[in-house]
Coordinates of C-alpha atoms in Angstrom, one line a residue:
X1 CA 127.2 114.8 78.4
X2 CA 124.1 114.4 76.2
X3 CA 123.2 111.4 75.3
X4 CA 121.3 109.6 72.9
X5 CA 118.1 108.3 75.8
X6 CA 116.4 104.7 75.0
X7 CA 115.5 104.2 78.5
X8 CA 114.8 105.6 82.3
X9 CA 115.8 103.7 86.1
X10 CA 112.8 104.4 88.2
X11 CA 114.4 104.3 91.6
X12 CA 110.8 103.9 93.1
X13 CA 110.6 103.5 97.1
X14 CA 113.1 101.7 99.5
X15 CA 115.6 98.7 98.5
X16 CA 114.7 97.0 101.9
X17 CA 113.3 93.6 100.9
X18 CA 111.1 93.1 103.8
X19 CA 109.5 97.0 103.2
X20 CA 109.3 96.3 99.2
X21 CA 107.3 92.8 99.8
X22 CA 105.2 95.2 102.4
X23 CA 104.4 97.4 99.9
X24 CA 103.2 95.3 97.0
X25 CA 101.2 94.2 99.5
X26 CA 99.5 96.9 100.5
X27 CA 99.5 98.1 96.7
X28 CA 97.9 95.1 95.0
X29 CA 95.1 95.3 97.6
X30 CA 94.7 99.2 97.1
X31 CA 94.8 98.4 93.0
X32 CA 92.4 95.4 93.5
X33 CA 90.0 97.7 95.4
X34 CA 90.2 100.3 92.7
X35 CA 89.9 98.2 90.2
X36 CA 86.8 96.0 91.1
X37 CA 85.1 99.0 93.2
X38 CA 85.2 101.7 89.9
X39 CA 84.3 98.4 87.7
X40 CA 81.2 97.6 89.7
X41 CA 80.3 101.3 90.0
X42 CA 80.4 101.1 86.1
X43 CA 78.6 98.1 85.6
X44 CA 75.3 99.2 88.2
X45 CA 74.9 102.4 86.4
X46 CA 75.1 100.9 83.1
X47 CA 72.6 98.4 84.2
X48 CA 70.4 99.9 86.1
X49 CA 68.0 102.1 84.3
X50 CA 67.3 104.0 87.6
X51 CA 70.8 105.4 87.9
X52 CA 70.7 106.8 84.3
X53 CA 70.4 109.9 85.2
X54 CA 73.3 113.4 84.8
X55 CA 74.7 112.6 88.4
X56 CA 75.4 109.3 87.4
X57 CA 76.5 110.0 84.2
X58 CA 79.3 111.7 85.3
X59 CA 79.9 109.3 87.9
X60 CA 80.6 106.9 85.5
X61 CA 83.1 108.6 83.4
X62 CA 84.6 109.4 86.8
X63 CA 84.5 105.1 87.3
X64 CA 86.4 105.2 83.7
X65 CA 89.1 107.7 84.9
X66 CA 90.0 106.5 87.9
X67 CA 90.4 103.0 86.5
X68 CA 92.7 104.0 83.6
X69 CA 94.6 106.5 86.0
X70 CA 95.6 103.6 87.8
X71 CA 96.2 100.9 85.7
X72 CA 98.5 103.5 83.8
X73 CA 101.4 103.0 86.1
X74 CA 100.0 101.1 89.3
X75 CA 100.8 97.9 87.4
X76 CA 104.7 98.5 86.3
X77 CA 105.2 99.8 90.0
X78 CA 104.3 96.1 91.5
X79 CA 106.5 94.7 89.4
X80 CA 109.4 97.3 90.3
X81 CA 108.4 96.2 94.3
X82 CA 109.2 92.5 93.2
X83 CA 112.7 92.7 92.0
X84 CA 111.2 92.4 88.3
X85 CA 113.2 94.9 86.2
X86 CA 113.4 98.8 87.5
X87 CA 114.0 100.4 83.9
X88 CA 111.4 101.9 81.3
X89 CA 111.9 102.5 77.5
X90 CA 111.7 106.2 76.6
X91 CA 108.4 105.3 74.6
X92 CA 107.2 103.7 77.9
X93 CA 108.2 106.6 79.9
X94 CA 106.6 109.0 77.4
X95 CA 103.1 107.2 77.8
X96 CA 103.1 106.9 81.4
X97 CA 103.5 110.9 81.3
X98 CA 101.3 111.1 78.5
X99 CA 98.5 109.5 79.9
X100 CA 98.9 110.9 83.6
X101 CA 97.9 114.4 82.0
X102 CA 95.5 113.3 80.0
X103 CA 93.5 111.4 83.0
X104 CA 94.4 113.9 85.6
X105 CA 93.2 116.9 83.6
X106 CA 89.9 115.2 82.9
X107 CA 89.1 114.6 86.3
X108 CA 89.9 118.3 87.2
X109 CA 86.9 119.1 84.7
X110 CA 85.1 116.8 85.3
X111 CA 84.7 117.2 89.2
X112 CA 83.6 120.8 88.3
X113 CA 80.9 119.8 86.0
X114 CA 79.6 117.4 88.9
X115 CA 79.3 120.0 91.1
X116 CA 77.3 122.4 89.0
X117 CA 75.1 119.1 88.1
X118 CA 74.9 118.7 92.1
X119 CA 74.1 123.1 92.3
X120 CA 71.3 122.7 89.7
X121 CA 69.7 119.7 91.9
X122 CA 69.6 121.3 94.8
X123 CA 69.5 125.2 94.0
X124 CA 66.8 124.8 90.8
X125 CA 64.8 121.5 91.7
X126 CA 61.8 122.1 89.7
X127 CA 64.2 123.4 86.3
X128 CA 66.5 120.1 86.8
X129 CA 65.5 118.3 84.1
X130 CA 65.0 121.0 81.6
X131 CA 68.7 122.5 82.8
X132 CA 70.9 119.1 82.8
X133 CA 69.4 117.8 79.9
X134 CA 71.3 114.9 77.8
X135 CA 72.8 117.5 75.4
X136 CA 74.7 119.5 77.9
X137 CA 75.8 116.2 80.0
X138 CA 77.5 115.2 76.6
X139 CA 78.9 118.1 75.8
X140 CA 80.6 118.7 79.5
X141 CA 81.8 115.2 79.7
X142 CA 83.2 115.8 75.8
X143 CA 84.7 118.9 76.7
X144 CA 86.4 117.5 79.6
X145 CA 88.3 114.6 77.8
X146 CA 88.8 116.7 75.0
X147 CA 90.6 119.5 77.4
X148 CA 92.1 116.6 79.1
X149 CA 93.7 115.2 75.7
X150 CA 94.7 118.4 74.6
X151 CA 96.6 119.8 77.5
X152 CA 97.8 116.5 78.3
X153 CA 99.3 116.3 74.8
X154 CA 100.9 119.5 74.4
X155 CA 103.1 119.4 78.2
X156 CA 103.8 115.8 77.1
X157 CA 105.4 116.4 73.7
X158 CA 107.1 119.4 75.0
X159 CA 108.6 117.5 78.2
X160 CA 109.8 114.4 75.7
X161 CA 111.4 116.8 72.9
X162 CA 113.9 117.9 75.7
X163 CA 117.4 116.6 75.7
X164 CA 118.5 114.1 78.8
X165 CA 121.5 113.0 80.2
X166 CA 122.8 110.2 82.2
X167 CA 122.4 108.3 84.0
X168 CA 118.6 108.4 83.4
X169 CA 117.5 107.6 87.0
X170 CA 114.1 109.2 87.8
X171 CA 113.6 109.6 91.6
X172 CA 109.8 108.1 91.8
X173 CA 108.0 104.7 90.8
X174 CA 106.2 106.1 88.0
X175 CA 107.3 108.8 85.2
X176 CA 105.8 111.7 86.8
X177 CA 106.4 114.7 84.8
X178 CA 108.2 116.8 87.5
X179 CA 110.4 114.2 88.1
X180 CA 111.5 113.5 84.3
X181 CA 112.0 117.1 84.1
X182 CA 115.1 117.6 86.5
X183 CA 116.8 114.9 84.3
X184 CA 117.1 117.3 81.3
X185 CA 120.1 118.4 79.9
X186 CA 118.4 122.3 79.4
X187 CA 116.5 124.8 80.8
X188 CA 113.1 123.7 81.8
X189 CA 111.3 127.6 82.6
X190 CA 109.0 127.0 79.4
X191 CA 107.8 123.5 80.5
X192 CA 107.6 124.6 84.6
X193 CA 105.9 127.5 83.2
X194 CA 103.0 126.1 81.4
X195 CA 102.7 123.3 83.6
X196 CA 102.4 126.4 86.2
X197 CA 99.9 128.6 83.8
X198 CA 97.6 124.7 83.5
X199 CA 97.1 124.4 87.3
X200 CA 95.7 128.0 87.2
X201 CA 93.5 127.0 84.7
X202 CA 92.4 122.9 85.8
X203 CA 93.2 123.6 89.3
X204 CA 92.3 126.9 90.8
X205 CA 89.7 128.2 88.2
X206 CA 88.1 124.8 88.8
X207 CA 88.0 125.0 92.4
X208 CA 86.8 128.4 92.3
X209 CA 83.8 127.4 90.1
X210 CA 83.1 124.1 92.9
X211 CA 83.4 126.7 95.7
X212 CA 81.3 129.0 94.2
X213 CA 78.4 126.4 93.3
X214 CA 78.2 125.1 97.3
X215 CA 77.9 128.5 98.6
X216 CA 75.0 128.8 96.9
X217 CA 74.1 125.3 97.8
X218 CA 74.6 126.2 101.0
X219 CA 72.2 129.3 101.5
X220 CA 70.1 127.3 99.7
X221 CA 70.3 124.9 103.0
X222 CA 69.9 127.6 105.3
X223 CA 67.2 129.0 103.6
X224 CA 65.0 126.2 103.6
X225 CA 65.4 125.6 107.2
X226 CA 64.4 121.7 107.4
X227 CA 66.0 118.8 108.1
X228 CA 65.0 116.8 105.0
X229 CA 66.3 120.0 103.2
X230 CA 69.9 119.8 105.7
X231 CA 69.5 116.2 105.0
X232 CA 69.6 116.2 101.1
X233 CA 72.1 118.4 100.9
X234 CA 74.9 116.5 103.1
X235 CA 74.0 113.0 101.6
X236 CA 74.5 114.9 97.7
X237 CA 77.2 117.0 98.2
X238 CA 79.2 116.0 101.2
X239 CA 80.5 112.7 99.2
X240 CA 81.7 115.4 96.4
X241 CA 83.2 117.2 98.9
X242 CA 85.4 114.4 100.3
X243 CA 86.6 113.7 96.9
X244 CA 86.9 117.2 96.0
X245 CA 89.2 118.3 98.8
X246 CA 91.0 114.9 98.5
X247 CA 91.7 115.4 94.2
X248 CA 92.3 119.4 94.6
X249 CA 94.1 119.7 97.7
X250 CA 96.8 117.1 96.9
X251 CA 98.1 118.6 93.3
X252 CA 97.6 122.0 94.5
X253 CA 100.4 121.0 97.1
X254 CA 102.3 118.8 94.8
X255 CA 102.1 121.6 91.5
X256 CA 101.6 124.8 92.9
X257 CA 103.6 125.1 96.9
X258 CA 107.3 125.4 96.1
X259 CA 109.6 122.7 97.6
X260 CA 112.9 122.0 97.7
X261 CA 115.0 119.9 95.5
X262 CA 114.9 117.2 97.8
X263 CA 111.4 116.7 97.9
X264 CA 110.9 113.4 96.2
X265 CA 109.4 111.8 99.0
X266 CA 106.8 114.1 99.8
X267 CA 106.1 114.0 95.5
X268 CA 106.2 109.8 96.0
X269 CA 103.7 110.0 98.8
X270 CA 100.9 112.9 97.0
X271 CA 101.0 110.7 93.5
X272 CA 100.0 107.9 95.8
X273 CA 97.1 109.5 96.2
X274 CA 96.1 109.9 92.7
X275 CA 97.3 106.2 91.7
X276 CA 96.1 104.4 94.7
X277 CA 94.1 106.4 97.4
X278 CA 91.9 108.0 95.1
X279 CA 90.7 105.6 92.8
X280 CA 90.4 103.0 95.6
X281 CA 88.1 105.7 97.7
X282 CA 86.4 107.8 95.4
X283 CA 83.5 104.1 94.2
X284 CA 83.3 104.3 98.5
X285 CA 82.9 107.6 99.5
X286 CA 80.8 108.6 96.1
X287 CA 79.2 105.5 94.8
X288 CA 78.5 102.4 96.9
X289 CA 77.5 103.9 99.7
X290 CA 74.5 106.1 98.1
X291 CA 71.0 104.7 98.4
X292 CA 70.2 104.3 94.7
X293 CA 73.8 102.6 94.0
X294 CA 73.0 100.0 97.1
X295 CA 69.5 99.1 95.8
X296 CA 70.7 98.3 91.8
X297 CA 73.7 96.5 93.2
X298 CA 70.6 94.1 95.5
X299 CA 69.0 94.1 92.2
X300 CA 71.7 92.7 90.8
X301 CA 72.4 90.6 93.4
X302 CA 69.1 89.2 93.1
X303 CA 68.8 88.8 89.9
X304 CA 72.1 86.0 89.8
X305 CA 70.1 84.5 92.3
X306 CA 66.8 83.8 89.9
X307 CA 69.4 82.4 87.2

C-alpha cells in the first residue's frame, strides 16, 4: 500500500505524562547548557586575540557544530514532550535528516584535524607555527564542511527518493536516518550500504588517523621523561580524548554493531548523545575548563565591569 507521504508520527519516548514533563525537563536544561556553553566558547575565542590561534580555531567551528546539531531537532522534540503536535511534514523530516549528516559528518573530520593540530604541538614544537599555518587551518576546516555537505547530501536525497507506506510512524524523537529507512516501501541494501561504506570512511579511517597521531604523542611523552612534558600532554590531549571516545564510540555502536529490529531504544538513548550529551559536554570538558579560555572569559568579565 504505497502511498502518496506528506507527513511522519515521531512516536518519540514514553506517553507517561509524569516521565514526559520529566524529560523536558531534563532536556531544556541539557539544550540550555549547550546552547549558552558552545555560544560563550564562540564568543571568548572570537574576542580574545590570545585564543586566535589553530587549536582554537577549530574549537570554534566545533562551538558552531555542536550548536546547530542540536538546535536541528532538540527543539521539535520539547515540543513533542509537551503534548504539542507529534507529526512532521515530509520537507521537515527531510531537513532534520539532511542536516543530521551534514553536522555529524563534519565533526567526524573535524575531530581528526584537531588531533593532528594537537600531534604537531606536541610532537614538532619548534615547526608549529610554520606547519599549522592559517592556509592549512582553512583548508582542513573547508574540507570538513565541504565533506560534511557532500556526504550529507547524497545519503539524504537517496533516503527521501524512496517510497513509504503507512502509517508513517517513525520509532524515535527525531528523523534519524535509520529509523526513516525501515518505513520504506522497497529494498533499502543500497542506502544501508553506503551509509555502511561512509562510517568506514568518517568513522574508522578517522579514528585510525586520531589513534595514530597520540601514539606518537605518546612516545613523545615517554621520551621526554618530565613532568611538565607528562603535564602538557594530559592537559592538551586528554580533553580530546574525552570527546573523542565519547563522538566515535557512540555511532560506531549505533552505525556499525548489528542489532536487532527491536532496537529503538538503545538507537533513542545513543542519538541522545549527539543531540544533548555531547554538545552540552564537549564547551566543559574541551573549552572552559582550559587555562587560556578561563583567563579571556575574567577578561571579559572584567571588562563589563569597567563599563
Amino acid at each position: 500500500n504505497e502511498t502518496a507521504v506528506t507527513e511522519f508520527i515521531l512516536l518519540g519516548f514514553s506517553s507517561n505524562p509524569v516521565l514526559r514533563l520529566s524529560l523536558f525537563s531534563l532536556f531544556s536544561v541539557l539544550y540550555s547548557a549547550s546552547l549558552m556553553g558552545n555560544a560563550l566558547v564562540f564568543m571568548l575565542i572570537c574576542l580574545d586575540y590570545r585564543l586566535h590561534s589553530p587549536m582554537y580555531f577549530f574549537l570554534c567551528h566545533l562551538s558552531i557544530v555542536d550548536i546547530c546539531y542540536a538546535s536541528n531537532n532538540v527543539p521539535h522534540m520539547l515540543g513533542n514532550l509537551l503534548g504539542q503536535g507529534r507529526t512532521i511534514s515530509f520537507a521537515g523530516c527531510g531537513t532534520q535528516i539532511h542536516l543530521y549528516l551534514i553536522f555529524a559528518l563534519t565533526e567526524c573530520v573535524l575531530l581528526a584535524a584537531m588531533s593532528y593540530d594537537r600531534y604537531v604541538a606536541i610532537c614538532h614544537p619548534l615547526r608549529y607555527i610554520l606547519i599549522m599555518n592559517w592556509r592549512l587551518c582553512l583548508t582542513l576546516a573547508a574540507v570538513s564542511w565541504a565533506l560534511g555537505f557532500t556526504f550529507g547530501t547524497l545519503q539524504a536525497s537517496l533516503a527521501l527518493q524512496l517510497p513509504f507506506c503507512g502509517p508513517c510512524k517513525v520509532d524515535h524523537f527525531f528523523c534519524e536516518i535509520l529509523a526513516v529507512l525501515k518505513l520504506a516501501c522497497t529494498d533499502t541494501t543500497v542506502n544501508k550500504v553506503l551509509i555502511f561504506v561512509v562510517c568506514l570512511c568518517f568513522l574508522l579511517f578517522p579514528l585510525a588517523l586520531i589513534l595514530i597521531s597520540y601514539l606518537y604523542i605518546l612516545d613523545t611523552a615517554l621520551r621526554s621523561w618530565s613532568v611538565a612534558g607528562w603535564h602538557k600532554t594530559l592537559s592538551t590531549c586528554g580533553s580530546h580524548l574525552v570527546v573523542v571516545g565519547l563522538f566515535y564510540g557512540n555511532a560506531i555502536f549505533m552505525y556499525m554493531v548489528p542489532g536487532s529490529d527491536n532496537a529503538s531504544g538503545r538507537e533513542k538513548v545513543l542519538s541522545l548523545f549527539y543531540s544533548l550529551i555531547n554538545p552540552s559536554l564537549n564547551p566543559l570538558i574541551y573549552s572552559l575548563r582550559n587555562k587560556q579560555v578561563k583567563e579571556a572569559l575574567l577578561n571579559l568579565q572584567g571588562r563589563k565591569r569597567v563599563f
